[in-house]
Amino acid sequence: MKSVEINDANKFGMLTVEKLEEFEQNYGIKLPDDYRSFLLNYNGGFPEPDIVDFVQYGENQSDIVNYLCGIHNGEYWASLEWYMQS
């Protein structure tokens, strides 16, 4: 697995376990453990490198991840809650 750095981590503030659980409860979801861990450590940011490799329909693919959203009241484009409401 490639090493990934997260630039601008916690730019809009640290996320608490209580806020994370409130978010999940509000939307009736349980986020995967690895994403929960990411949110509690970084709460969003720009991944470096920003290329993700995956297999789709049996073919190797890649795509760019511009930003990983967090749970906060910062910029709408960086807010997981904004995307959940869209």
PDB file of C-alpha atoms in Angstrom:
ATOM      1  CA  MET A   1       0.000   0.000   0.000  1.00  0.00           C
ATOM      2  CA  LYS A   2       1.277   3.469  -0.906  1.00  0.00           C
ATOM      3  CA  SER A   3       2.010   5.975   1.821  1.00  0.00           C
ATOM      4  CA  VAL A   4      -0.426   8.900   1.725  1.00  0.00           C
ATOM      5  CA  GLU A   5      -0.060  12.313   3.331  1.00  0.00           C
ATOM      6  CA  ILE A   6      -3.056  14.493   4.122  1.00  0.00           C
ATOM      7  CA  ASN A   7      -2.426  18.185   3.509  1.00  0.00           C
ATOM      8  CA  ASP A   8      -4.548  20.784   5.347  1.00  0.00           C
ATOM      9  CA  ALA A   9      -5.742  18.158   7.837  1.00  0.00           C
ATOM     10  CA  ASN A  10      -8.156  19.511  10.466  1.00  0.00           C
ATOM     11  CA  LYS A  11      -8.297  22.823   8.573  1.00  0.00           C
ATOM     12  CA  PHE A  12     -11.829  23.385   9.884  1.00  0.00           C
ATOM     13  CA  GLY A  13     -11.184  21.924  13.342  1.00  0.00           C
ATOM     14  CA  MET A  14     -10.696  18.576  15.020  1.00  0.00           C
ATOM     15  CA  LEU A  15     -13.596  16.145  15.111  1.00  0.00           C
ATOM     16  CA  THR A  16     -14.674  14.591  18.411  1.00  0.00           C
ATOM     17  CA  VAL A  17     -16.121  11.114  18.838  1.00  0.00           C
ATOM     18  CA  GLU A  18     -19.320  12.753  20.105  1.00  0.00           C
ATOM     19  CA  LYS A  19     -19.729  14.872  16.953  1.00  0.00           C
ATOM     20  CA  LEU A  20     -18.992  11.865  14.753  1.00  0.00           C
ATOM     21  CA  GLU A  21     -21.609   9.759  16.540  1.00  0.00           C
ATOM     22  CA  GLU A  22     -24.112  12.640  16.323  1.00  0.00           C
ATOM     23  CA  PHE A  23     -23.511  12.859  12.558  1.00  0.00           C
ATOM     24  CA  GLU A  24     -24.051   9.120  12.133  1.00  0.00           C
ATOM     25  CA  GLN A  25     -27.188   9.235  14.272  1.00  0.00           C
ATOM     26  CA  ASN A  26     -28.605  12.224  12.351  1.00  0.00           C
ATOM     27  CA  TYR A  27     -28.246  10.363   9.046  1.00  0.00           C
ATOM     28  CA  GLY A  28     -29.041   6.883  10.336  1.00  0.00           C
ATOM     29  CA  ILE A  29     -25.708   5.511   9.126  1.00  0.00           C
ATOM     30  CA  LYS A  30     -22.598   3.843  10.504  1.00  0.00           C
ATOM     31  CA  LEU A  31     -19.465   4.907   8.653  1.00  0.00           C
ATOM     32  CA  PRO A  32     -16.786   2.255   8.005  1.00  0.00           C
ATOM     33  CA  ASP A  33     -14.179   2.004  10.773  1.00  0.00           C
ATOM     34  CA  ASP A  34     -11.316   3.132   8.529  1.00  0.00           C
ATOM     35  CA  TYR A  35     -13.214   6.288   7.463  1.00  0.00           C
ATOM     36  CA  ARG A  36     -14.197   6.992  11.091  1.00  0.00           C
ATOM     37  CA  SER A  37     -10.519   6.728  12.026  1.00  0.00           C
ATOM     38  CA  PHE A  38      -9.552   9.048   9.161  1.00  0.00           C
ATOM     39  CA  LEU A  39     -12.134  11.624  10.275  1.00  0.00           C
ATOM     40  CA  LEU A  40     -11.005  11.524  13.898  1.00  0.00           C
ATOM     41  CA  ASN A  41      -7.354  11.936  12.882  1.00  0.00           C
ATOM     42  CA  TYR A  42      -7.583  14.323   9.930  1.00  0.00           C
ATOM     43  CA  ASN A  43     -11.218  15.482   9.492  1.00  0.00           C
ATOM     44  CA  GLY A  44     -10.692  16.148   5.788  1.00  0.00           C
ATOM     45  CA  GLY A  45      -7.833  17.273   3.617  1.00  0.00           C
ATOM     46  CA  PHE A  46      -6.018  16.987   0.326  1.00  0.00           C
ATOM     47  CA  PRO A  47      -4.438  13.541  -0.181  1.00  0.00           C
ATOM     48  CA  GLU A  48      -0.932  13.330  -1.624  1.00  0.00           C
ATOM     49  CA  PRO A  49      -0.580  11.482  -3.897  1.00  0.00           C
ATOM     50  CA  ASP A  50      -4.057  12.213  -5.217  1.00  0.00           C
ATOM     51  CA  ILE A  51      -4.347   9.287  -7.646  1.00  0.00           C
ATOM     52  CA  VAL A  52      -6.412   6.236  -6.675  1.00  0.00           C
ATOM     53  CA  ASP A  53      -6.030   2.938  -8.539  1.00  0.00           C
ATOM     54  CA  PHE A  54      -8.932   0.470  -8.613  1.00  0.00           C
ATOM     55  CA  VAL A  55     -10.474  -2.279 -10.709  1.00  0.00           C
ATOM     56  CA  GLN A  56     -13.820  -1.667 -12.413  1.00  0.00           C
ATOM     57  CA  TYR A  57     -15.537  -4.144 -14.710  1.00  0.00           C
ATOM     58  CA  GLY A  58     -12.369  -6.242 -14.648  1.00  0.00           C
ATOM     59  CA  GLU A  59     -10.154  -3.421 -15.911  1.00  0.00           C
ATOM     60  CA  ASN A  60      -7.535  -1.408 -14.036  1.00  0.00           C
ATOM     61  CA  GLN A  61      -8.635   2.186 -13.618  1.00  0.00           C
ATOM     62  CA  SER A  62      -7.365   5.289 -11.848  1.00  0.00           C
ATOM     63  CA  ASP A  63      -8.934   8.566 -10.808  1.00  0.00           C
ATOM     64  CA  ILE A  64      -8.033  11.761  -8.985  1.00  0.00           C
ATOM     65  CA  VAL A  65      -9.272  12.488  -5.464  1.00  0.00           C
ATOM     66  CA  ASN A  66      -9.350  16.267  -5.072  1.00  0.00           C
ATOM     67  CA  TYR A  67     -10.396  16.417  -1.426  1.00  0.00           C
ATOM     68  CA  LEU A  68     -11.509  14.069   1.334  1.00  0.00           C
ATOM     69  CA  CYS A  69     -14.474  15.619   3.136  1.00  0.00           C
ATOM     70  CA  GLY A  70     -14.754  16.115   6.873  1.00  0.00           C
ATOM     71  CA  ILE A  71     -17.517  16.869   9.360  1.00  0.00           C
ATOM     72  CA  HIS A  72     -17.416  20.573  10.224  1.00  0.00           C
ATOM     73  CA  ASN A  73     -19.019  23.959   9.619  1.00  0.00           C
ATOM     74  CA  GLY A  74     -16.273  25.139   7.262  1.00  0.00           C
ATOM     75  CA  GLU A  75     -16.430  25.527   3.504  1.00  0.00           C
ATOM     76  CA  TYR A  76     -19.378  23.683   1.930  1.00  0.00           C
ATOM     77  CA  TRP A  77     -17.200  21.920  -0.674  1.00  0.00           C
ATOM     78  CA  ALA A  78     -15.182  20.310   2.146  1.00  0.00           C
ATOM     79  CA  SER A  79     -18.191  19.266   4.247  1.00  0.00           C
ATOM     80  CA  LEU A  80     -19.490  15.696   4.253  1.00  0.00           C
ATOM     81  CA  GLU A  81     -22.750  16.991   5.695  1.00  0.00           C
ATOM     82  CA  TRP A  82     -23.261  19.321   2.717  1.00  0.00           C
ATOM     83  CA  TYR A  83     -22.945  16.358   0.334  1.00  0.00           C
ATOM     84  CA  MET A  84     -25.310  14.274   2.456  1.00  0.00           C
ATOM     85  CA  GLN A  85     -27.946  17.012   2.177  1.00  0.00           C
ATOM     86  CA  SER A  86     -27.472  17.562  -1.566  1.00  0.00           C
TER      87      SER A  86
END
